[in-house]
Short mmCIF file of C-alpha atoms and ligand atoms in Angstrom, two decimals:
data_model
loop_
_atom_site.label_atom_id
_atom_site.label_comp_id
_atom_site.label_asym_id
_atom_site.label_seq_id
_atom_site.Cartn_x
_atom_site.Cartn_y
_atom_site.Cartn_z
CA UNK A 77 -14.12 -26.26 5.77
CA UNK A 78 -12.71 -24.75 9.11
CA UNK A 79 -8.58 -25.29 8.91
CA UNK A 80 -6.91 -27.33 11.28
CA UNK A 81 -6.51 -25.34 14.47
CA UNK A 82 -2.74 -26.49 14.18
CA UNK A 83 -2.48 -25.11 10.73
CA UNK A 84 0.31 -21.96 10.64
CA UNK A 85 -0.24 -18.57 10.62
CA UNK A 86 1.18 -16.80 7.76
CA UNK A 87 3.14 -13.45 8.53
CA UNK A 88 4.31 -11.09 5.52
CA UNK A 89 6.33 -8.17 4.93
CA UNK A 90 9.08 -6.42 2.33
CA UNK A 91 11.56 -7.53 5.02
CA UNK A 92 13.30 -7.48 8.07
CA UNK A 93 10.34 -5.00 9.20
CA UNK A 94 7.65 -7.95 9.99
CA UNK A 95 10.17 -8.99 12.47
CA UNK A 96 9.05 -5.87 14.31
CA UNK A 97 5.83 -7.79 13.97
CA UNK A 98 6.35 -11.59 14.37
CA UNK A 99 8.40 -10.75 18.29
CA UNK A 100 5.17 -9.45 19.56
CA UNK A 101 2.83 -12.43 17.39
CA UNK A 102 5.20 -15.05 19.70
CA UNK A 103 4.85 -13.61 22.63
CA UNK A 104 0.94 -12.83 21.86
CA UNK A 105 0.52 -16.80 20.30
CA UNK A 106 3.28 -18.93 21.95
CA UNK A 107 1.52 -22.08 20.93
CA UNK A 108 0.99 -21.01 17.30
CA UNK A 109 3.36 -22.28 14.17
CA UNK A 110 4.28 -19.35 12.03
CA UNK A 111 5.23 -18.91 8.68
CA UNK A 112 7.12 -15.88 8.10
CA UNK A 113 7.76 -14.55 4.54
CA UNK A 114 10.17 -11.77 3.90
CA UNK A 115 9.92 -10.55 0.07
CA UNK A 116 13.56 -8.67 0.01
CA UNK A 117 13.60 -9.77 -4.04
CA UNK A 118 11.39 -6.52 -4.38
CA UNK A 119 11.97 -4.20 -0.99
CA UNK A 120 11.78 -1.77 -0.77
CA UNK A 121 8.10 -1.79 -1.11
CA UNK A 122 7.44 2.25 -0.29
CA UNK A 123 8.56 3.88 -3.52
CA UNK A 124 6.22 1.24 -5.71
CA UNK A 125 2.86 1.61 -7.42
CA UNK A 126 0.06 0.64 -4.86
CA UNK A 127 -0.84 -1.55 -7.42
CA UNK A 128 1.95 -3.23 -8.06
CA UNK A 129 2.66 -4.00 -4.17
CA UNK A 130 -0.93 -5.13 -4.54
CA UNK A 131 0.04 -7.72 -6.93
CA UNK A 132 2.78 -9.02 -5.39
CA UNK A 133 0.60 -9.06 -1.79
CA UNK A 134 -1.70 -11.53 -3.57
CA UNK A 135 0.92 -13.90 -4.70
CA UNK A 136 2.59 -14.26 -1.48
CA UNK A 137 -1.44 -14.86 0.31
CA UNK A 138 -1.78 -17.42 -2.53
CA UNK A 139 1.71 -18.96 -1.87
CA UNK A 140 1.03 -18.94 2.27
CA UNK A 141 -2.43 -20.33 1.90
CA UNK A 142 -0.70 -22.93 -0.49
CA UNK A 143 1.18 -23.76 2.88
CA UNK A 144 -2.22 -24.18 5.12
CA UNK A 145 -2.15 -20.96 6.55
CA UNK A 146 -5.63 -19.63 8.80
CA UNK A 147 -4.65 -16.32 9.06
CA UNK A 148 -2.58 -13.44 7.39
CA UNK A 149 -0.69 -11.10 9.22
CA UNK A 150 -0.37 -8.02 6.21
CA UNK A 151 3.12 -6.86 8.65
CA UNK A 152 3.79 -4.43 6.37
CA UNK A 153 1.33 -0.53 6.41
CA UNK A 154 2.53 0.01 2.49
CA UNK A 155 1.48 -3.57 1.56
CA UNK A 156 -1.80 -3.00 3.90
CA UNK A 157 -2.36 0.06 2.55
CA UNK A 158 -1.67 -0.88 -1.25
CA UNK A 159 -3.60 -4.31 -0.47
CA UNK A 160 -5.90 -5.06 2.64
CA UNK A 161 -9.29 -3.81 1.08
CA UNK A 162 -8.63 -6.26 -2.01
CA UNK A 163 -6.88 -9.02 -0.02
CA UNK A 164 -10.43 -9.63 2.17
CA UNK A 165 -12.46 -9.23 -1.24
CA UNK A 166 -10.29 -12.07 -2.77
CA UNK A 167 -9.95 -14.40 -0.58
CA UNK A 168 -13.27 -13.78 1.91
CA UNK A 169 -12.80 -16.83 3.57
CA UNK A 170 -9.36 -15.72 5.75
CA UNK A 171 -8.94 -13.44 8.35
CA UNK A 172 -6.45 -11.13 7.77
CA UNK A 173 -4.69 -8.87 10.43
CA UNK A 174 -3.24 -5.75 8.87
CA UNK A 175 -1.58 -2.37 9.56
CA UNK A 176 -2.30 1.17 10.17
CA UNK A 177 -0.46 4.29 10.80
CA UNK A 178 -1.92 4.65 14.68
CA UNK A 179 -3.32 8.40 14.43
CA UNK A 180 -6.00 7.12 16.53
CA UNK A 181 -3.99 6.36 19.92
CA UNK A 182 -1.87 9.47 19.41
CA UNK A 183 -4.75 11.84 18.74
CA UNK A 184 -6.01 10.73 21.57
CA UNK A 185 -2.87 10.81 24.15
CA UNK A 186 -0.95 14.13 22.17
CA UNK A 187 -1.16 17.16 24.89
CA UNK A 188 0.49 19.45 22.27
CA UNK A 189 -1.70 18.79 19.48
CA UNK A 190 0.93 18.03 16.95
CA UNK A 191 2.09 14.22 15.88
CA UNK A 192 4.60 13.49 13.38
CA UNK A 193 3.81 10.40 11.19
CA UNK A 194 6.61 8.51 9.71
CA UNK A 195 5.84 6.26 6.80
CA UNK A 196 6.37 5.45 3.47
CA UNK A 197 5.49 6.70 0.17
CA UNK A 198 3.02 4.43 -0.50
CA UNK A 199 1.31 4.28 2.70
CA UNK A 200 0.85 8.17 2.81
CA UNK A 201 -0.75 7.57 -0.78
CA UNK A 202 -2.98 4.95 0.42
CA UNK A 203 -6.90 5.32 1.31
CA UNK A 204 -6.09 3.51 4.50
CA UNK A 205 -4.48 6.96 5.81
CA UNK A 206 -6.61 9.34 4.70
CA UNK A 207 -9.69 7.51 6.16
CA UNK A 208 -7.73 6.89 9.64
CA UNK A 209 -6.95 11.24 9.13
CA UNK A 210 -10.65 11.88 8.88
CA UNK A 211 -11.69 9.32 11.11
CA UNK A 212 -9.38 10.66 13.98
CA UNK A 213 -7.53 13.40 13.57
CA UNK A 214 -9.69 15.95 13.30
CA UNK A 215 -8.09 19.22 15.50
CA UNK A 216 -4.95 17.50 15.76
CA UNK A 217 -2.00 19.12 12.98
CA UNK A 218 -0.56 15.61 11.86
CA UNK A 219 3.58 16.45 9.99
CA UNK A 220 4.25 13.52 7.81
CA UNK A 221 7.57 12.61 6.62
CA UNK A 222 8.91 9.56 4.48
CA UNK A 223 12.40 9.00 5.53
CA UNK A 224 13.72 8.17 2.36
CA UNK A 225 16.71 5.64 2.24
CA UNK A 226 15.70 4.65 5.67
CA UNK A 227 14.07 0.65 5.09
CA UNK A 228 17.53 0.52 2.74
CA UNK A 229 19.43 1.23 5.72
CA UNK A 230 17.61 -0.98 8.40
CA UNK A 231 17.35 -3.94 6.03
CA UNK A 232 21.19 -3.80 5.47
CA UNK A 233 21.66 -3.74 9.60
CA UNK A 234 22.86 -0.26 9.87
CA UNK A 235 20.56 0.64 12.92
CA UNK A 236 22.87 3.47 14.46
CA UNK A 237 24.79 4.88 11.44
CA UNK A 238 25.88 8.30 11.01
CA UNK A 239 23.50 7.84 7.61
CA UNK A 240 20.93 6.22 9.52
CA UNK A 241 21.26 9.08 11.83
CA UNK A 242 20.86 11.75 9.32
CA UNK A 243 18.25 10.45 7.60
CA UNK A 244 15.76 10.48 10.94
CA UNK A 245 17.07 14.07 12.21
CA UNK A 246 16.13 15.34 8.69
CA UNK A 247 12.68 13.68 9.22
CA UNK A 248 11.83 15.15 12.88
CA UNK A 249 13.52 17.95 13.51
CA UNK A 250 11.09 20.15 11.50
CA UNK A 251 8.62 18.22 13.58
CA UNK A 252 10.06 18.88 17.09
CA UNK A 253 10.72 22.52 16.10
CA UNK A 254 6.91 22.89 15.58
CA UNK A 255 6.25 21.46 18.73
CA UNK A 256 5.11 17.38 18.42
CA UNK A 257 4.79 15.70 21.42
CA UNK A 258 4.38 11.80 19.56
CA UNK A 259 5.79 10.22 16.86
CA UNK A 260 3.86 7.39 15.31
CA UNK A 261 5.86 4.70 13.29
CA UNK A 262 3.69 4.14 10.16
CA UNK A 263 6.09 1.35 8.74
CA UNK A 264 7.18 -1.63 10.42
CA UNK A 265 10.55 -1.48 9.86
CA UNK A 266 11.20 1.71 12.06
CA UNK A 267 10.54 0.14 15.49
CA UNK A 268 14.34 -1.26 14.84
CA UNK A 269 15.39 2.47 15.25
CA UNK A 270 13.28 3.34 18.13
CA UNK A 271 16.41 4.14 20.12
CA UNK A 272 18.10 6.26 17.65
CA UNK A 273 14.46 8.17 17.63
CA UNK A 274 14.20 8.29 21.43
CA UNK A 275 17.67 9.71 21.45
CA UNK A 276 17.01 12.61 18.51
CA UNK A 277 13.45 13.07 19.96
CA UNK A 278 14.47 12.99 24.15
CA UNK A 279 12.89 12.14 26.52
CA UNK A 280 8.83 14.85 26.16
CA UNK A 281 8.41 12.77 22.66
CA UNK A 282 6.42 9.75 22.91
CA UNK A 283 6.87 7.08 19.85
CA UNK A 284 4.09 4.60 19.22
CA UNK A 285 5.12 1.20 17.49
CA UNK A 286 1.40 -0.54 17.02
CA UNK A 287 2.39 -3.95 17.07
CA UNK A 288 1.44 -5.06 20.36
CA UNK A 289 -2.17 -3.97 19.44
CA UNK A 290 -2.04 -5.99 16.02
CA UNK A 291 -0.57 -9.20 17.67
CA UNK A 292 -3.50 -8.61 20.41
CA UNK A 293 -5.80 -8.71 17.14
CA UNK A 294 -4.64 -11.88 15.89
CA UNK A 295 -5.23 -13.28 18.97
CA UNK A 296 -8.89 -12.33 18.90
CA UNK A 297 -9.85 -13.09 15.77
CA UNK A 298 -8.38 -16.88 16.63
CA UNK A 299 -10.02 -16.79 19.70
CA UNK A 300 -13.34 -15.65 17.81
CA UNK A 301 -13.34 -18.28 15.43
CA UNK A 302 -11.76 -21.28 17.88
CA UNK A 303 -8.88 -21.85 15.71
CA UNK A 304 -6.14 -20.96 18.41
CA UNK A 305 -4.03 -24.19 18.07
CA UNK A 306 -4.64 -26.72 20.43
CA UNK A 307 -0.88 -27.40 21.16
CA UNK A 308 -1.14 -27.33 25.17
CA UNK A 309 2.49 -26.21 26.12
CA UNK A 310 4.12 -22.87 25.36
CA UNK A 311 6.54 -23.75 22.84
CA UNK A 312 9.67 -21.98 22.75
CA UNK A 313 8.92 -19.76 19.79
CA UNK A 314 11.98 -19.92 16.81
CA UNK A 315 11.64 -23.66 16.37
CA UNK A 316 7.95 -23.25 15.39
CA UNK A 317 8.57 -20.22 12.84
CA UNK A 318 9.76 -20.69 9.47
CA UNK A 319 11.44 -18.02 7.82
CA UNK A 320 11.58 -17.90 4.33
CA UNK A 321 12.74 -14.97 2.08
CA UNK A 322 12.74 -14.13 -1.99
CA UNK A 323 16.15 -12.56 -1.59
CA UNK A 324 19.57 -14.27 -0.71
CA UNK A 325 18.79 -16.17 2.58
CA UNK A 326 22.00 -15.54 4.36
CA UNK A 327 21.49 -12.08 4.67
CA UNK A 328 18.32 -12.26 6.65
CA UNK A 329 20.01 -15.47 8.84
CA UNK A 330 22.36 -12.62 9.73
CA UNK A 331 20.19 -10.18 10.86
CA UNK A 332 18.00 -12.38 12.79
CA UNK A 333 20.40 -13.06 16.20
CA UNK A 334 20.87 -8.83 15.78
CA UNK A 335 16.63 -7.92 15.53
CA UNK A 336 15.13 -10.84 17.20
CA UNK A 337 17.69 -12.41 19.43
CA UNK A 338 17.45 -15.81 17.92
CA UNK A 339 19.63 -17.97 15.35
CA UNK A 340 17.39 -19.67 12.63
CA UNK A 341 17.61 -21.23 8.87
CA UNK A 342 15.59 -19.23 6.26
CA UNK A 343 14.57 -20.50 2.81
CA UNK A 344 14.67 -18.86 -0.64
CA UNK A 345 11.36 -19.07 -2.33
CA UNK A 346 10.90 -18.33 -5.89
CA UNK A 347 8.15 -16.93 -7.14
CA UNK A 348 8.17 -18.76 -10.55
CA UNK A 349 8.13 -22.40 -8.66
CA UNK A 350 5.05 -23.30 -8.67
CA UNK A 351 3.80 -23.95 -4.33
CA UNK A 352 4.62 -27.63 -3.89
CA UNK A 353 4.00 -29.41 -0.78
CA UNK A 354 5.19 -27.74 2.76
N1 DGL B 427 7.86 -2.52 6.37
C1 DGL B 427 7.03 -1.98 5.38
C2 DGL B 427 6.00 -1.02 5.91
O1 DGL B 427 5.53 -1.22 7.00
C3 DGL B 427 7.58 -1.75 4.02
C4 DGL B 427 8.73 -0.84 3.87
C5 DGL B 427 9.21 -0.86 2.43
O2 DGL B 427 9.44 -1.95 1.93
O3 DGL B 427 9.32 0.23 1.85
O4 DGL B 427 5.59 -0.10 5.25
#
């Protein structure tokens, strides 16, 4: 049966990073509920086996679908990488919307021929990259680095730390030195730091944060199936999200006014609670 048109759309991610996500999903789908799910009980999620990210991807589609939702956003490239194949196989019924690193636009747009790809662990492990490298890199030199400690420090709000700072001139200045010309942000959390790496990069360096693109995909594949909800007025978009997180809840109600402007209640969710009603 085709869902409700009003029915939510379900948004996950480690953490704070689908945030990076959900501010370009509202302005994208301002008549669309949301359901946002941050799983900080196990982030970060780039060190992990793919397969156990993959496990813990299912349970939270399980637990949104629970909640009516009509399509996944996957706002997360380690849990898309570790995930997305198996996520359409298992449930082939919902669209889901996920991430890649974007080699594609930066192959494209690079004049030097060199692009630094940030990301995590997992992601670089993932088949997701490789096949996006052979798809569309080919004659571009692609420097990869996986900023470790960096999710740690974005998800505890240090945005512009000396450590934070350190961590990202480690990562690129290898990469500058050989000459890149873009940076693309293979994890979603890093578009919190894009001024930190406009600042270390300057002002040749161009950084690519794909979320626009993937919100614009949501919106098609709604569109495509006539599920956009019918709800005629643009609604103003934090009373129609609900945030919900398997770690301590006040933390992420404190970083919400600081990453997305907006003050909102979030809800712990355990995992061994069975999904009762909404
Ligand atoms: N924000 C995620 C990503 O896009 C996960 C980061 C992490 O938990 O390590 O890869």
């Amino acid at each position: 049966m085709p869902p409700d048109p009003g029915s939510p759309v379900g948004v996950f991610d480690s953490g704070v990073g689908g945030l990076s996500v959900l501010r370009h999903l509202w302005s994208e789908l301002p008549h669309e509920e949301v359901i946002f799910f941050a799983d900080q009980a196990h982030v970060p999620y780039g060190p992990r086996p793919l397969e156990q990210v993959r496990q813990f991807s299912v349970e939270i589609t399980r637990w949104l679908l629970a909640r009516g939702a009509k399509l996944i956003v996957v706002a997360c490239n380690t849990a898309s990488a570790a995930a997305l194949h198996h996520l359409r196989q298992v449930f082939p019924e919902t669209p889901f919307v996920g991430m890649e690193p974007a080699v594609k636009p930066a192959a494209e747009s690079t004049r030097s021929g060199r692009v630094g790809v940030l990301a995590t662990p997992a992601t670089f492990q993932g088949e997701l990259y490789a096949s996006v490298v052979e798809r569309f890199a080919a004659g571009v030199q692609l420097m990869t680095h996986t900023c470790p400690g960096l999710v740690a420090q974005i998800e505890a709000g240090q945005l512009d730390t000396p450590k934070t700072r350190r961590i990202l001139e480690e990562a690129l200045q290898p990469m500058l030195a050989a000459g890149i010309d873009t940076v693309v942000l293979g994890c979603t959390h890093y578009p919190f730091v894009i001024p930190l790496i406009e600042e270390i990069a300057g002002p040749g360096v161009r950084v690519i944060d794909p979320a626009p693109a993937i919100a614009r995909q949501a919106r098609r594949l709604l569109v495509e199936r006539g599920w956009l909800s019918s709800a005629r007025e643009s609604r103003p978009p934090h009373p129609c999200t609900r945030f919900l997180t398997t770690g301590d809840p006040r933390k992420l109600e404190a970083q919400l006014p600081k990453l997305l402007g907006i003050s909102a209640s979030v809800d712990q969710i355990n995992f061994s609670e069975p999904p009762g009603p909404a």
